[in-house]
Amino acid sequence: MFRNYGDGDGEVRGRDNLVTVHTLDASTLTHGLNDSPIGMLARLLQRWKKWSDKNNDFDAVFSRDFILTQATVFRVTQSIGTSLRTYRNTVRRPWTPLHDRRPVVEPPAGVTPPSCEERIAAFENGPTRAMFNVVNVNAHRKGGHFGHYENPGAHVGDVRETFREAR
């Protein structure tokens, strides 16, 4: 589950550390973030800045009002734990299909990884590819983890392309 990438790969190691914390200690992190509005805002801002497209002007793409709204929603609803717990639940209770049909996920699926051709190759050659009825795979030069905010036109085009035949 947790891989060692060596000392030279801080980005990947950082991603694994995030998954480790969310998997092993989600409740402690949840209570701390729910208890501290500044802590919640700092955590969300750190993640959004780290996962967004590094070539974009972060403040131009994500207004302060937008970031404060996201933090307020998590704070008022105390739902940060739900987003953190997803990692733990995925490890503790892996999803298993209720049928043996292929593909397992039958509706049309589109995959748009954040601006990285290598991620498309990893998906296309990976173990989960055969599980989906993939009709559209596309990467964009603009947009990170939050590409639907950073490059909305491209994502709308991808959704349209994915479901074009279903119309």
Tab-separated table of C-alpha atoms in Angstrom:
chain	number	residue	atom	x	y	z
A	1	MET	CA	0.000	0.000	0.000
A	2	PHE	CA	2.729	2.514	0.926
A	3	ARG	CA	5.638	2.643	-1.456
A	4	ASN	CA	9.148	3.902	-0.882
A	5	TYR	CA	10.211	6.153	-3.751
A	6	GLY	CA	13.593	7.111	-2.309
A	7	ASP	CA	14.889	10.510	-1.343
A	8	GLY	CA	14.785	12.102	-4.775
A	9	ASP	CA	11.049	12.028	-5.410
A	10	GLY	CA	9.504	14.517	-2.989
A	11	GLU	CA	6.338	15.052	-5.028
A	12	VAL	CA	5.398	11.375	-5.086
A	13	ARG	CA	6.522	10.861	-1.493
A	14	GLY	CA	4.398	13.844	-0.444
A	15	ARG	CA	1.368	12.351	-2.157
A	16	ASP	CA	1.942	9.046	-0.356
A	17	ASN	CA	2.295	10.891	2.953
A	18	LEU	CA	-1.093	12.519	2.360
A	19	VAL	CA	-2.698	9.138	1.702
A	20	THR	CA	-0.972	7.694	4.770
A	21	VAL	CA	-2.290	10.425	7.066
A	22	HIS	CA	-5.787	10.225	5.595
A	23	THR	CA	-5.784	6.430	5.850
A	24	LEU	CA	-4.282	5.962	9.300
A	25	ASP	CA	-5.232	9.120	11.198
A	26	ALA	CA	-8.218	10.732	9.493
A	27	SER	CA	-10.203	11.206	12.705
A	28	THR	CA	-7.482	13.156	14.507
A	29	LEU	CA	-6.948	15.386	11.494
A	30	THR	CA	-10.717	15.851	11.117
A	31	HIS	CA	-11.191	16.999	14.722
A	32	GLY	CA	-8.222	19.357	14.497
A	33	LEU	CA	-9.460	20.943	11.285
A	34	ASN	CA	-13.059	21.211	12.517
A	35	ASP	CA	-11.778	22.861	15.707
A	36	SER	CA	-9.688	25.500	13.967
A	37	PRO	CA	-11.064	27.720	11.195
A	38	ILE	CA	-7.559	29.012	10.461
A	39	GLY	CA	-6.193	25.447	10.388
A	40	MET	CA	-8.974	24.404	8.008
A	41	LEU	CA	-8.301	27.349	5.702
A	42	ALA	CA	-4.530	26.771	5.792
A	43	ARG	CA	-4.909	23.069	4.976
A	44	LEU	CA	-7.326	23.679	2.088
A	45	LEU	CA	-5.254	26.536	0.683
A	46	GLN	CA	-2.067	24.448	0.884
A	47	ARG	CA	-3.679	21.535	-0.959
A	48	TRP	CA	-5.361	23.693	-3.591
A	49	LYS	CA	-2.116	25.541	-4.320
A	50	LYS	CA	-0.101	22.322	-4.453
A	51	TRP	CA	-2.544	20.465	-6.699
A	52	SER	CA	-3.441	23.295	-9.059
A	53	ASP	CA	-1.737	23.935	-12.384
A	54	LYS	CA	1.660	25.454	-11.607
A	55	ASN	CA	1.588	27.430	-14.882
A	56	ASN	CA	-1.546	29.359	-13.922
A	57	ASP	CA	-1.806	32.407	-11.707
A	58	PHE	CA	-3.474	30.785	-8.689
A	59	ASP	CA	-5.088	34.015	-7.499
A	60	ALA	CA	-6.506	34.706	-10.967
A	61	VAL	CA	-8.075	31.235	-11.248
A	62	PHE	CA	-9.290	30.894	-7.656
A	63	SER	CA	-10.628	34.096	-6.136
A	64	ARG	CA	-10.373	34.681	-2.407
A	65	ASP	CA	-14.170	34.526	-2.230
A	66	PHE	CA	-14.116	31.113	-3.882
A	67	ILE	CA	-11.471	29.717	-1.499
A	68	LEU	CA	-13.252	31.201	1.537
A	69	THR	CA	-16.547	29.717	0.331
A	70	GLN	CA	-14.973	26.243	0.030
A	71	ALA	CA	-13.470	26.548	3.519
A	72	THR	CA	-16.775	27.819	4.934
A	73	VAL	CA	-18.708	24.898	3.471
A	74	PHE	CA	-16.314	22.405	5.044
A	75	ARG	CA	-16.328	24.343	8.337
A	76	VAL	CA	-20.083	24.901	8.705
A	77	THR	CA	-21.045	21.384	7.648
A	78	GLN	CA	-18.043	19.803	9.419
A	79	SER	CA	-17.680	17.613	6.349
A	80	ILE	CA	-13.886	17.676	5.987
A	81	GLY	CA	-13.847	14.232	7.614
A	82	THR	CA	-15.955	12.811	4.810
A	83	SER	CA	-13.350	13.807	2.246
A	84	LEU	CA	-10.507	12.453	4.389
A	85	ARG	CA	-12.265	9.229	5.330
A	86	THR	CA	-12.641	8.245	1.675
A	87	TYR	CA	-8.995	7.142	1.634
A	88	ARG	CA	-9.383	5.001	4.741
A	89	ASN	CA	-12.627	3.424	3.592
A	90	THR	CA	-11.124	2.583	0.208
A	91	VAL	CA	-8.339	0.641	1.916
A	92	ARG	CA	-10.490	-0.970	4.609
A	93	ARG	CA	-13.468	-1.856	2.435
A	94	PRO	CA	-12.405	-2.177	-1.206
A	95	TRP	CA	-15.209	-2.017	-3.716
A	96	THR	CA	-16.214	-5.306	-5.289
A	97	PRO	CA	-18.649	-5.568	-8.186
A	98	LEU	CA	-21.947	-7.403	-7.730
A	99	HIS	CA	-21.790	-8.972	-11.200
A	100	ASP	CA	-19.236	-10.615	-13.484
A	101	ARG	CA	-19.991	-8.651	-16.670
A	102	ARG	CA	-17.233	-6.826	-18.550
A	103	PRO	CA	-16.729	-3.984	-18.459
A	104	VAL	CA	-17.707	-3.806	-14.814
A	105	VAL	CA	-18.710	-0.147	-15.139
A	106	GLU	CA	-20.939	-0.217	-18.211
A	107	PRO	CA	-21.980	3.431	-18.795
A	108	PRO	CA	-19.713	5.495	-21.035
A	109	ALA	CA	-16.661	6.768	-19.159
A	110	GLY	CA	-14.315	9.625	-19.899
A	111	VAL	CA	-10.884	10.064	-18.338
A	112	THR	CA	-9.173	13.447	-18.163
A	113	PRO	CA	-6.035	13.271	-16.034
A	114	PRO	CA	-4.331	16.522	-15.076
A	115	SER	CA	-2.062	17.750	-17.875
A	116	CYS	CA	0.125	14.686	-18.162
A	117	GLU	CA	0.496	12.313	-21.111
A	118	GLU	CA	2.240	9.822	-18.797
A	119	ARG	CA	-0.949	9.484	-16.738
A	120	ILE	CA	-2.906	8.598	-19.857
A	121	ALA	CA	-0.354	5.885	-20.696
A	122	ALA	CA	-0.472	4.612	-17.102
A	123	PHE	CA	-4.261	4.398	-17.246
A	124	GLU	CA	-4.397	2.830	-20.708
A	125	ASN	CA	-1.854	0.170	-19.715
A	126	GLY	CA	-2.970	-0.201	-16.102
A	127	PRO	CA	-5.052	-2.803	-14.304
A	128	THR	CA	-8.274	-0.759	-14.076
A	129	ARG	CA	-8.647	0.143	-17.764
A	130	ALA	CA	-10.648	-2.993	-18.617
A	131	MET	CA	-13.145	-2.271	-15.851
A	132	PHE	CA	-14.620	0.720	-17.688
A	133	ASN	CA	-16.425	1.376	-20.951
A	134	VAL	CA	-13.935	4.090	-21.884
A	135	VAL	CA	-15.052	6.177	-24.839
A	136	ASN	CA	-12.907	9.287	-24.305
A	137	VAL	CA	-9.412	9.765	-22.883
A	138	ASN	CA	-7.861	13.200	-23.053
A	139	ALA	CA	-5.230	15.295	-21.264
A	140	HIS	CA	-5.001	19.068	-21.351
A	141	ARG	CA	-1.950	21.289	-21.119
A	142	LYS	CA	-3.838	23.627	-18.798
A	143	GLY	CA	-5.310	22.557	-15.482
A	144	GLY	CA	-4.240	20.538	-12.476
A	145	HIS	CA	-6.199	18.439	-10.002
A	146	PHE	CA	-8.957	21.056	-10.141
A	147	GLY	CA	-9.012	21.223	-13.926
A	148	HIS	CA	-12.779	21.650	-14.008
A	149	TYR	CA	-12.213	25.062	-12.375
A	150	GLU	CA	-8.915	25.883	-14.074
A	151	ASN	CA	-9.922	24.913	-17.606
A	152	PRO	CA	-13.729	24.561	-17.605
A	153	GLY	CA	-14.204	24.793	-21.370
A	154	ALA	CA	-11.973	21.789	-21.981
A	155	HIS	CA	-13.787	19.733	-19.370
A	156	VAL	CA	-17.192	20.632	-20.783
A	157	GLY	CA	-15.887	19.497	-24.176
A	158	ASP	CA	-14.700	16.215	-22.655
A	159	VAL	CA	-18.100	15.544	-21.056
A	160	ARG	CA	-19.833	16.274	-24.354
A	161	GLU	CA	-17.447	13.988	-26.250
A	162	THR	CA	-17.846	11.208	-23.694
A	163	PHE	CA	-21.622	11.171	-23.956
A	164	ARG	CA	-21.980	12.193	-27.626
A	165	GLU	CA	-23.072	8.709	-28.733
A	166	ALA	CA	-25.585	8.447	-25.868
A	167	ARG	CA	-27.611	11.395	-27.179
